[in-house]
Short mmCIF file of C-alpha atoms in Angstrom, two decimals:
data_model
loop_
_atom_site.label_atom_id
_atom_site.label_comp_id
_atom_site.label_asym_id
_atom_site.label_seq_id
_atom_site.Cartn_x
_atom_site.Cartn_y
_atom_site.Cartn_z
CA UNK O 1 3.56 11.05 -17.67
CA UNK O 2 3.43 13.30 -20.34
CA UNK O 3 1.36 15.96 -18.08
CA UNK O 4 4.32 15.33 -15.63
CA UNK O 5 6.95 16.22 -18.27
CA UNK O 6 5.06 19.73 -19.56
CA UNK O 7 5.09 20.24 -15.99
CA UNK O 8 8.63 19.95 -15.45
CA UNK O 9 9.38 21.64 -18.99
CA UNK O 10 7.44 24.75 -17.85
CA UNK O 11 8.22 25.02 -14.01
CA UNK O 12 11.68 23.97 -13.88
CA UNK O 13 12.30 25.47 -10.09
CA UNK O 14 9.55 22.89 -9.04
CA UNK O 15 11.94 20.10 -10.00
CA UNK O 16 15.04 20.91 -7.30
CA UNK O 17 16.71 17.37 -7.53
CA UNK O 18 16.93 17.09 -11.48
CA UNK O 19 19.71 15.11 -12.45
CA UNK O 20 20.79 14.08 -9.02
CA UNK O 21 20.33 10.01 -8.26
CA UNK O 22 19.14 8.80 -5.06
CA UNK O 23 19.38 5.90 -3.07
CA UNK O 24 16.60 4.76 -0.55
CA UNK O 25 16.13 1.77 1.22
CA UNK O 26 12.87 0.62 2.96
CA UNK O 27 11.05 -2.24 4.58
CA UNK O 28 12.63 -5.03 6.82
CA UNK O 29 15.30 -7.40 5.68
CA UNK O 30 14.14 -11.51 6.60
CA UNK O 31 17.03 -13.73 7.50
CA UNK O 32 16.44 -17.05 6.60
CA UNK O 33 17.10 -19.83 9.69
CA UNK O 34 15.62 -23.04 8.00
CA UNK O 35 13.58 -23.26 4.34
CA UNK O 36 10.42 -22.26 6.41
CA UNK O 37 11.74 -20.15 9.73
CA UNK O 38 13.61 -16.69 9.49
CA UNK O 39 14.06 -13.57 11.85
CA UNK O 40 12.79 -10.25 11.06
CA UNK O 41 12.73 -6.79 11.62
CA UNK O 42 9.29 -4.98 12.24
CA UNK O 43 8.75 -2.53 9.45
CA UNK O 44 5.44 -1.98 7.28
CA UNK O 45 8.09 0.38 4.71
CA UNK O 46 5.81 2.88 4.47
CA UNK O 47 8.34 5.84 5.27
CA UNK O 48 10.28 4.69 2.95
CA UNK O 49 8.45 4.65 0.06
CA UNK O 50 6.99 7.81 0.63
CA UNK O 51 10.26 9.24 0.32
CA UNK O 52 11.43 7.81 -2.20
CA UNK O 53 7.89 9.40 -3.69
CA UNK O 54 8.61 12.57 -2.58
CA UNK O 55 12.48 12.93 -3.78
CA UNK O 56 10.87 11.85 -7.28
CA UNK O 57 8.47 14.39 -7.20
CA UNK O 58 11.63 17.03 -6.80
CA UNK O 59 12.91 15.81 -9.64
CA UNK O 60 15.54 13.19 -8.56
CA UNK O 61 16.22 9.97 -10.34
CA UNK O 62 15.13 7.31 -7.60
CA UNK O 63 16.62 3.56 -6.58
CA UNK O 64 14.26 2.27 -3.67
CA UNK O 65 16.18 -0.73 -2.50
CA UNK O 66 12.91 -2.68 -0.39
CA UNK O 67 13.04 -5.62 1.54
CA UNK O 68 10.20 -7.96 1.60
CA UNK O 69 6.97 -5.71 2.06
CA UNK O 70 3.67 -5.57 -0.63
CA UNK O 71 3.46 -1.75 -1.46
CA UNK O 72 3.47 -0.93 -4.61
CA UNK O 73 6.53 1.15 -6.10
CA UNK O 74 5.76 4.66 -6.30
CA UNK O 75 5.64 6.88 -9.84
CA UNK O 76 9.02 7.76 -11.19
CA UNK O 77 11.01 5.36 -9.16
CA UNK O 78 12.70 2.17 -9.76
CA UNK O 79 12.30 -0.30 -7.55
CA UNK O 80 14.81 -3.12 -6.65
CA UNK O 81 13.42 -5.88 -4.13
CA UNK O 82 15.98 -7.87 -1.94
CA UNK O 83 15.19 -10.03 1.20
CA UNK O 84 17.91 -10.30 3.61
CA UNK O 85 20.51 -7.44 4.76
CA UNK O 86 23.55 -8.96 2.36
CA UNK O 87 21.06 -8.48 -0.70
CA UNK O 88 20.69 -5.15 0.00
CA UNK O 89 24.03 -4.31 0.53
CA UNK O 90 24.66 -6.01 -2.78
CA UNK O 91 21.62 -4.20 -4.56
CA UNK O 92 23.11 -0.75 -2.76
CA UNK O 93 26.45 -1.10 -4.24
CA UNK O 94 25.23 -1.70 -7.55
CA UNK O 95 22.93 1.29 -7.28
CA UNK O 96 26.34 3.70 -6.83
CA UNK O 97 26.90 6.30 -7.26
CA UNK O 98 24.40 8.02 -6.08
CA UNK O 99 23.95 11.98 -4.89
CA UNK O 100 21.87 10.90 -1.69
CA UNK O 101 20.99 8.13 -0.02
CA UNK O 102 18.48 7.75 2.48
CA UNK O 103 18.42 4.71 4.81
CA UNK O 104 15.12 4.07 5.92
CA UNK O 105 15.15 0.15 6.09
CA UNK O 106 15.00 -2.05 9.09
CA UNK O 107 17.85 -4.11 8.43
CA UNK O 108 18.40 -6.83 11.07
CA UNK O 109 21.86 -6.43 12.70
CA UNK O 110 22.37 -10.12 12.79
CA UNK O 111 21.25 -13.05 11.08
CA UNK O 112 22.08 -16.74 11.92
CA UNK O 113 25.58 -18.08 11.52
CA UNK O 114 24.75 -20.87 9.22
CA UNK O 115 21.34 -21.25 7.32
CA UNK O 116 19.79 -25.07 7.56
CA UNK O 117 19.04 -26.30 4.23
CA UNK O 118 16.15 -28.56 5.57
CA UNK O 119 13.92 -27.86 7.94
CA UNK O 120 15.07 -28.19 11.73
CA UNK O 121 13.07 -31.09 13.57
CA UNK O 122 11.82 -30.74 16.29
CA UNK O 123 12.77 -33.49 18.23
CA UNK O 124 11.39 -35.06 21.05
CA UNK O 125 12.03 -34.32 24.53
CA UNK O 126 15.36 -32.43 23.15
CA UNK O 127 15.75 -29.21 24.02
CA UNK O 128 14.84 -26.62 21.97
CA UNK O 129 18.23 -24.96 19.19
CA UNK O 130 20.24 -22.37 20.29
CA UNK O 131 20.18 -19.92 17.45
CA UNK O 132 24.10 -18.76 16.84
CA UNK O 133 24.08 -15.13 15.31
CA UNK O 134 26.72 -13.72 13.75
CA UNK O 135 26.68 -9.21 12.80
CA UNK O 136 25.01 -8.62 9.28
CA UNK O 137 26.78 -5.94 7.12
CA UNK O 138 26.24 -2.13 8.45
CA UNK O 139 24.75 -0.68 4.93
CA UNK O 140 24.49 2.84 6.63
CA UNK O 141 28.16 3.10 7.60
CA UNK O 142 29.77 1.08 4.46
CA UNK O 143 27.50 4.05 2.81
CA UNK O 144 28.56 6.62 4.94
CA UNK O 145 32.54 6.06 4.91
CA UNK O 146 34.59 8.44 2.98
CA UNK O 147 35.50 8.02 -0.20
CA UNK O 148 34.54 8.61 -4.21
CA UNK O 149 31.10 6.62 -4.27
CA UNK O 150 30.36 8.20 -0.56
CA UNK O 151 26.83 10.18 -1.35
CA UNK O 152 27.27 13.75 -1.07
CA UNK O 153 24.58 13.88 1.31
CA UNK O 154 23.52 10.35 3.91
CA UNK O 155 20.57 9.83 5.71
CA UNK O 156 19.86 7.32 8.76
CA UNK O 157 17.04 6.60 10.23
CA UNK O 158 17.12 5.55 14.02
CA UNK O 159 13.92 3.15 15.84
CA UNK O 160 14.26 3.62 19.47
CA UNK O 161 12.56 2.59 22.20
CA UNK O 162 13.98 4.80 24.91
CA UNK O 163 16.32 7.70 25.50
CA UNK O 164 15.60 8.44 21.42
CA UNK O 165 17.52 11.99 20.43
CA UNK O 166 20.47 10.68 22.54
CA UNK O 167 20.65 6.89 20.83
CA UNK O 168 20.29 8.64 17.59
CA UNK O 169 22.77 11.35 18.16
CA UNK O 170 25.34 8.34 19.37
CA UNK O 171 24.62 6.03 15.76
CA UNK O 172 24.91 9.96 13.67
CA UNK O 173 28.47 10.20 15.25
CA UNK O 174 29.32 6.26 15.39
CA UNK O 175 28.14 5.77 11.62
CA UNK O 176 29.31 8.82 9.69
CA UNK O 177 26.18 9.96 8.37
CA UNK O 178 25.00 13.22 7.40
CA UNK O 179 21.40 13.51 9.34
CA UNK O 180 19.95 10.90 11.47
CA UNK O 181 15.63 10.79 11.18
CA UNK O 182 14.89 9.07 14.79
CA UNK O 183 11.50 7.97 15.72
CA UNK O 184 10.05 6.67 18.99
CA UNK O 185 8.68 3.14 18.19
CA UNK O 186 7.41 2.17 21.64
CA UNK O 187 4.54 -0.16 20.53
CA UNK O 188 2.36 2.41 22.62
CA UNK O 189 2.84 5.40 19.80
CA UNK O 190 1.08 3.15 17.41
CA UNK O 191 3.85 4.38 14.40
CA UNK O 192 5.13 0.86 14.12
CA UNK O 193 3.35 -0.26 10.79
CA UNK O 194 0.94 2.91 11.42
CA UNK O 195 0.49 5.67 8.78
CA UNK O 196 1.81 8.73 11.04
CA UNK O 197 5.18 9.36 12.30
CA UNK O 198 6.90 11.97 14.80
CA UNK O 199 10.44 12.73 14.26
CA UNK O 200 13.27 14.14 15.12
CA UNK O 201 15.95 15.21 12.88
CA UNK O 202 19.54 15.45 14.23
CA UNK O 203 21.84 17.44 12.18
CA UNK O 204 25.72 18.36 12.90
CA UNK O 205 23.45 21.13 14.05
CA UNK O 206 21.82 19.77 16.35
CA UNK O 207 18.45 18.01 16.88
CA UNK O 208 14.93 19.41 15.50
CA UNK O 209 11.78 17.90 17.13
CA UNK O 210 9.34 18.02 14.01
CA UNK O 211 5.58 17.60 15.31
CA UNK O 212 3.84 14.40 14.35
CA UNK O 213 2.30 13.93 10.97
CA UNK O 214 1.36 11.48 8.24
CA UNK O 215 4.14 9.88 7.38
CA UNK O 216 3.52 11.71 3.33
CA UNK O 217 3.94 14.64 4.95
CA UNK O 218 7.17 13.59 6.80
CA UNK O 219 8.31 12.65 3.61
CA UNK O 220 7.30 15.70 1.88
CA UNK O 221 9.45 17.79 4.84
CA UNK O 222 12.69 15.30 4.67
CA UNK O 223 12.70 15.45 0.82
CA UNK O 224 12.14 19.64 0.73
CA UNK O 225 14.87 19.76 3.62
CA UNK O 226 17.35 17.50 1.21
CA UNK O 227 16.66 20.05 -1.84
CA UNK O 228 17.30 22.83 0.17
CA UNK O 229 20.71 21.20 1.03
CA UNK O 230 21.97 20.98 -2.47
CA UNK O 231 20.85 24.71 -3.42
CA UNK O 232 22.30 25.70 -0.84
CA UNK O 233 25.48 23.92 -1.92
CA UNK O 234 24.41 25.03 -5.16
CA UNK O 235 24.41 29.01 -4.39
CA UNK O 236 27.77 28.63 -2.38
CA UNK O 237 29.71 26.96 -6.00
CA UNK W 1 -26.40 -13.53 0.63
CA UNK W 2 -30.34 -13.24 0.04
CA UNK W 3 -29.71 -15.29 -3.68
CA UNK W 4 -27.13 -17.63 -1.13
CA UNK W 5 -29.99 -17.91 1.55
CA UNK W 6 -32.82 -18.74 -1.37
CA UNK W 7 -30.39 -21.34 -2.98
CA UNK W 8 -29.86 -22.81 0.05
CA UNK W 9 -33.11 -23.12 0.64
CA UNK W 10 -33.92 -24.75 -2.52
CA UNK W 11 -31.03 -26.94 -3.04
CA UNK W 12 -30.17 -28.08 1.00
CA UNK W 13 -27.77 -31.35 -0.46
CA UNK W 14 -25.23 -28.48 -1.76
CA UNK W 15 -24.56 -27.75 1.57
CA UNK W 16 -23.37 -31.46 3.14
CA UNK W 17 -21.83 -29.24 6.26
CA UNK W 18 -25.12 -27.61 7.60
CA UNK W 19 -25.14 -27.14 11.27
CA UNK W 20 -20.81 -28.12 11.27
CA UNK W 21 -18.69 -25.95 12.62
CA UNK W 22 -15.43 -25.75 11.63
CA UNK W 23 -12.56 -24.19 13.25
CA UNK W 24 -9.15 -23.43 10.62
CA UNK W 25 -6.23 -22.01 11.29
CA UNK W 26 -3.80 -20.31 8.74
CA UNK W 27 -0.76 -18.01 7.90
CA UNK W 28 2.10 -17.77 10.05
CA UNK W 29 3.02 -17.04 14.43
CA UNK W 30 5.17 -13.98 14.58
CA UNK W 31 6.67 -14.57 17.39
CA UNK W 32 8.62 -11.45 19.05
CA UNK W 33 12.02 -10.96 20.15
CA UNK W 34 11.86 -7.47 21.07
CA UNK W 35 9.32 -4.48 20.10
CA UNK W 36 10.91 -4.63 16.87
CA UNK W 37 12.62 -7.90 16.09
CA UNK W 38 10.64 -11.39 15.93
CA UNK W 39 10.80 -14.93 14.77
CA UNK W 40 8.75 -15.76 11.94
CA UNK W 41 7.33 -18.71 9.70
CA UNK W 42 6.98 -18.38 6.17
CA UNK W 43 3.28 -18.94 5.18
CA UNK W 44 0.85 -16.95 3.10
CA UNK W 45 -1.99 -18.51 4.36
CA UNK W 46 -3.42 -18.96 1.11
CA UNK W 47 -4.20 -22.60 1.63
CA UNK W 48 -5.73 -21.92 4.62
CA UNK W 49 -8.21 -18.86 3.71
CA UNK W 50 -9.16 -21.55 0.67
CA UNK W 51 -10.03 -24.15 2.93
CA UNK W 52 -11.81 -21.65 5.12
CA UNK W 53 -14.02 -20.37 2.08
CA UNK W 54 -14.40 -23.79 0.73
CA UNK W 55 -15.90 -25.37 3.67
CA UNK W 56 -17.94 -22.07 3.77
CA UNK W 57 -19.25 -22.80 0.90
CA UNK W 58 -20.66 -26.08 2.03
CA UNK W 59 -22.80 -25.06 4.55
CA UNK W 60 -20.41 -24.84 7.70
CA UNK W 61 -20.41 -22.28 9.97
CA UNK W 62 -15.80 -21.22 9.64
CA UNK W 63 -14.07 -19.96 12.35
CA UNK W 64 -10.66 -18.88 10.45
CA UNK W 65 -7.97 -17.85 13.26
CA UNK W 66 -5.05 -16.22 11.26
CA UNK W 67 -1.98 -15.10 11.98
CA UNK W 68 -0.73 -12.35 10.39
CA UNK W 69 -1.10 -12.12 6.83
CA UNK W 70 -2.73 -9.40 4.21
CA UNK W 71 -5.68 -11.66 3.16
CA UNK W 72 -9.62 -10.60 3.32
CA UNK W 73 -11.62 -12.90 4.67
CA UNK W 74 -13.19 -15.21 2.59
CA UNK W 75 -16.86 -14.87 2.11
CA UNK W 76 -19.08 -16.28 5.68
CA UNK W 77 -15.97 -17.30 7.36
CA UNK W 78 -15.72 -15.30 10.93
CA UNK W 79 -12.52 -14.03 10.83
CA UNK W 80 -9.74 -13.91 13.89
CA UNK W 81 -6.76 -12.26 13.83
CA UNK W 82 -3.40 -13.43 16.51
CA UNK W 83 0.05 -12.88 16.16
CA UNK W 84 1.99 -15.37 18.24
CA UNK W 85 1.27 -19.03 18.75
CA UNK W 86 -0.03 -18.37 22.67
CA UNK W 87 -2.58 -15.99 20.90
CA UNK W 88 -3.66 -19.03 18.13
CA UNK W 89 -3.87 -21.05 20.73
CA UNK W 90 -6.49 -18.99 23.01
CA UNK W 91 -8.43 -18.15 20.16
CA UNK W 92 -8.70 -22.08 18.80
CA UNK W 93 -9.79 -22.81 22.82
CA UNK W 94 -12.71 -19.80 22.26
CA UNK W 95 -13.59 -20.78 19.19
CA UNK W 96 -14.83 -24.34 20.24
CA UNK W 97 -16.88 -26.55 20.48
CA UNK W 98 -16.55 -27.51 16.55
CA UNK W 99 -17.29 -30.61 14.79
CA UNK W 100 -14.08 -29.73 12.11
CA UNK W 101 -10.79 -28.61 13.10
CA UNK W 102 -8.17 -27.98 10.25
CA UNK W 103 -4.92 -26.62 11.28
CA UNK W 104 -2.90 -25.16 8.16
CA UNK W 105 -1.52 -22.53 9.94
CA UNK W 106 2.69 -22.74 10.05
CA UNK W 107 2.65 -22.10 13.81
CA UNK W 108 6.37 -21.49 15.24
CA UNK W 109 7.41 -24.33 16.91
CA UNK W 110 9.57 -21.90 19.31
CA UNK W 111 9.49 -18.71 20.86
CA UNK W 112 12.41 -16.85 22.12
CA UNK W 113 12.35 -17.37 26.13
CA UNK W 114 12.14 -13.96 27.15
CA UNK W 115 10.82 -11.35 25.14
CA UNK W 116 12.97 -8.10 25.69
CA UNK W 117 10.43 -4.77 26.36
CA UNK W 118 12.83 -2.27 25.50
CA UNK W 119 15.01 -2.88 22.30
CA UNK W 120 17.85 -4.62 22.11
CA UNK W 121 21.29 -2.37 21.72
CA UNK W 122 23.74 -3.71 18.87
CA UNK W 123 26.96 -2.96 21.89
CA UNK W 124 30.21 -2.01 19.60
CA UNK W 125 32.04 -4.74 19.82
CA UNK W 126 30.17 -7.52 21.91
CA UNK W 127 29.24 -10.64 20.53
CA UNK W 128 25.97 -11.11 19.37
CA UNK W 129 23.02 -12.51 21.52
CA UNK W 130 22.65 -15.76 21.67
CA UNK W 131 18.70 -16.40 21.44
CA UNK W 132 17.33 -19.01 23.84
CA UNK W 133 14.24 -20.73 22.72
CA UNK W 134 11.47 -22.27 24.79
CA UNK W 135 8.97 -24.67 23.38
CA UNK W 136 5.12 -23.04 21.69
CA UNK W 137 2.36 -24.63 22.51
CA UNK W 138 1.68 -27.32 20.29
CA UNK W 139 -2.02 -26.60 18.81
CA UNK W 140 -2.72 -29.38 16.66
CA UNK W 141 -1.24 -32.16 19.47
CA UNK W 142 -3.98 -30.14 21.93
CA UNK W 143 -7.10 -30.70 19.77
CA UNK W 144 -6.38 -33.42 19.10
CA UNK W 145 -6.41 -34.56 22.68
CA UNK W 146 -9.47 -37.09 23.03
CA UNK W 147 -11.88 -35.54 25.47
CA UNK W 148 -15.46 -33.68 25.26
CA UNK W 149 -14.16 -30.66 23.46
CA UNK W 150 -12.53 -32.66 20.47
CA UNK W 151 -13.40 -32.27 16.79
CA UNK W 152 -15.00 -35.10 15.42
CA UNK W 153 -12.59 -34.84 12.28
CA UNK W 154 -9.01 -32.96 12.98
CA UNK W 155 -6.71 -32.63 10.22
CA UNK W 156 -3.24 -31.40 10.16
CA UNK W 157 -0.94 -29.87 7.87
CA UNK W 158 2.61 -30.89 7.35
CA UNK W 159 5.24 -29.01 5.69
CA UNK W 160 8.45 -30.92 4.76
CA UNK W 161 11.45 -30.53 2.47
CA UNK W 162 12.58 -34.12 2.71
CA UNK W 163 10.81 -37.66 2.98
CA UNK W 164 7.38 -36.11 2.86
CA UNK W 165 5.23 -39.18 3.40
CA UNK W 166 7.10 -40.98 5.97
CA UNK W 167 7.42 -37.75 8.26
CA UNK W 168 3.71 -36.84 7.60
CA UNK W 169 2.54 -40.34 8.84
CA UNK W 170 4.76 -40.22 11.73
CA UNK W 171 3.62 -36.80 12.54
CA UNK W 172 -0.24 -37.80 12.36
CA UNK W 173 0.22 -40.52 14.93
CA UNK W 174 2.79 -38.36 17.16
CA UNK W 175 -0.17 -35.84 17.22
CA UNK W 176 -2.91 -37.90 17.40
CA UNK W 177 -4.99 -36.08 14.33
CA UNK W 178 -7.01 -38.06 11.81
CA UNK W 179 -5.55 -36.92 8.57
CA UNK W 180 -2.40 -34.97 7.53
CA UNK W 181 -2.47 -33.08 4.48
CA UNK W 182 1.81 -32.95 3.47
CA UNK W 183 3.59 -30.68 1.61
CA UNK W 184 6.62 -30.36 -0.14
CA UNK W 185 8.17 -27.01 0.47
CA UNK W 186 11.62 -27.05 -0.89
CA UNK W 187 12.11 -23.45 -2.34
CA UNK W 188 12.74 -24.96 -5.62
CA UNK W 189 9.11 -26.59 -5.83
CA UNK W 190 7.54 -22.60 -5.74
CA UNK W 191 4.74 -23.77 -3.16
CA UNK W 192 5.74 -21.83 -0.33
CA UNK W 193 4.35 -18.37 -1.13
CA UNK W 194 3.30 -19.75 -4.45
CA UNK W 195 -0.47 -20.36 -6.13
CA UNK W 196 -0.19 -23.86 -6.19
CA UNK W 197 -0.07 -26.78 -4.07
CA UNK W 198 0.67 -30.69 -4.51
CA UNK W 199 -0.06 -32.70 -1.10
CA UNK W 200 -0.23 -36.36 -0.30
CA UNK W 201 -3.33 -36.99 2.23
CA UNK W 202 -2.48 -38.83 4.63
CA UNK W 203 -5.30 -41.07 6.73
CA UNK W 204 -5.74 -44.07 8.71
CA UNK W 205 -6.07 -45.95 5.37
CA UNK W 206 -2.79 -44.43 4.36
CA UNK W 207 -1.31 -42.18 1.97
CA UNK W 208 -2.77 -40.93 -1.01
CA UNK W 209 -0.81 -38.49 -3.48
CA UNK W 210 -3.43 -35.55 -5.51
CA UNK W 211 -1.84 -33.96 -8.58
CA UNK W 212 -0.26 -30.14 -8.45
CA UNK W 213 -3.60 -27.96 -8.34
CA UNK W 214 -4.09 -24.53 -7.89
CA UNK W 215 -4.74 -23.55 -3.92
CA UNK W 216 -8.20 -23.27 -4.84
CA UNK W 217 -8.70 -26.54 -6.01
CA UNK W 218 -7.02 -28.55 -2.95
CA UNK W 219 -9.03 -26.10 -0.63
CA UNK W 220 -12.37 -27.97 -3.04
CA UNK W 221 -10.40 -31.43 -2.99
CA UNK W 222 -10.28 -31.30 1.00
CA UNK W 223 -13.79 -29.78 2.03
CA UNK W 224 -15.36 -32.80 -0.32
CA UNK W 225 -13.43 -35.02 1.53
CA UNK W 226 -14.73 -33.46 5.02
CA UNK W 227 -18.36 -32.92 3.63
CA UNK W 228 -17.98 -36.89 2.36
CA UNK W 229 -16.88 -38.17 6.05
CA UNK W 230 -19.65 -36.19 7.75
CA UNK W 231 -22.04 -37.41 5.04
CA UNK W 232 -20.67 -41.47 5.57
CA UNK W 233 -21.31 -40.64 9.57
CA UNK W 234 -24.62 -39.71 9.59
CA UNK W 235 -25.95 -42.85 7.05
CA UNK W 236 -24.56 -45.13 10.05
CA UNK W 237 -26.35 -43.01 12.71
#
């Protein structure tokens, strides 16, 4: 730590993100049904984390919102662990404001409309429940609305199965986010709870097929593409 | 595992489950929704990998069929990993003959009916899915099925978060196993995920309640008991 801070002290330009806080979420969010049942999103986190690494290593003060996974946090950043999607939404408002926020959870879209407080029976010869879902709240487009706590800069992430740059160009426009990060999680690829990842970034600009890599070094790319951002924005004020 | 195979050799009455085979079954049944959502238990399959190790320990030759949790295997146990309750269940059928069967694993007692292969589309404004669930296999109820293949000794588990003894008993004789080892998993006990466990055994004789103990020390508790019911067998024989 004190290495890290001579290091900052004597290479300044190394540190891009200094004194701008950002938000990332990772991991899945579990949705309790019963005391032992709950649904859940597939997501080992990994990404996540590593970004939240990498926009520390730029300098940036780091919130890593997580849902239930067992990584350690990484150096510099403050972790916050939550387990369903209404927890994180919580744990995301209290983390405002922030400069940038980068969305990189698995947050179920629904959870069940009312949680058991004992365990459902199974009873016999009955058929088997119905589970009644009702829509969890949309963290990446409460983030993403306009307003004086919106992030300067908000980052989705999209897991598709099919028809990927399209579905993720569709949820950039129908959230309000800045950049969409879209991956192909066909259980064929092997990224699902793997350690590589091939992306593709879609930007008001457009979308950018980046070529697949460990998912360090997609982190590494995303967090040098978000401090070019804000010099930019810095060179234009 | 030369000093194991010496002190085996020199002390054979610390190993009561010589020539036993023992199949166990632990963690949770993921059970999948779509490539990226799924139904899930809560488990940690500590209690299980004990047991596994334990009866190690004792001389048996363990089969340990997980589902999927972060755990190494414990020393001499042959490991086998499954995700879904379909896959325990193939992998408890390949694993026997066995003279033990021990089934702590928190299998899902549903699965959804048909398991999407593309994912699931959140459509703007629709109501959410309704999830239709079909019966799992029922694992413990199958070997404990009299017929060649059964254990001599098959012992469930039973997790409860109300009237723990009466629903244990009536879930050893709905199942047809020979003991049921109950717990009481109300969150606000801290055993579900927890280091500790405090069961009530239940047998033929009836119920018998063991103080809170580490995992450890039920996984000791319950192998003496096995090693002590093989021992009793073979003075008749």
């Amino acid at each position: 730590a004190i290495a890290e801070a001579i290091f900052r002290h004597l290479a300044p330009r190394a540190t891009p993100l200094a004194g701008r806080h950002a938000l990332v979420t990772a991991g899945p969010t579990h949705e309790p049904i019963d005391p032992v049942r709950y649904l859940a999103n597939r997501s080992s986190g990994r990404q996540g984390y590593e970004i939240a690494g990498a926009l520390a290593a730029l300098g940036a003060r780091v919130t890593l919102v997580s849902g239930p996974v067992d990584l350690p946090a990484p150096p510099g950043v403050a972790l916050r662990r939550v387990e369903t999607a209404s927890q994180m939404l919580a744990a995301c408002r209290d983390a405002l404001p922030a400069d940038i926020a980068v969305c990189a959870a698995a947050v179920a879209d629904w959870r069940v409309a009312q949680e058991a407080t004992r365990k459902i029976k199974k009873a016999q010869g009955a058929p088997p429940p119905v589970l009644a879902l009702v829509p969890n709240p949309d963290i990446l487009a409460e983030l993403s609305t306009p307003g004086p706590d919106r992030p300067a800069l908000v980052v989705g992430f999209a897991a598709e199965t099919d028809s990927v740059a399209q579905h993720a160009a569709a949820k950039r426009a129908r959230k309000g986010c800045d950049w969409i990060v879209a991956n192909d999680v066909r259980p064929e690829t092997g990224i699902m709870g793997g350690m590589e990842n091939e992306v593709i970034l879609i930007t008001a600009d457009g979308a950018e097929q980046w070529p697949r890599m460990d998912k360090r070094a997609v982190a590494t790319h995303l967090a040098g593409r978000i401090a070019a951002f804000f010099t930019a924005q810095r060179s234009i004020a």
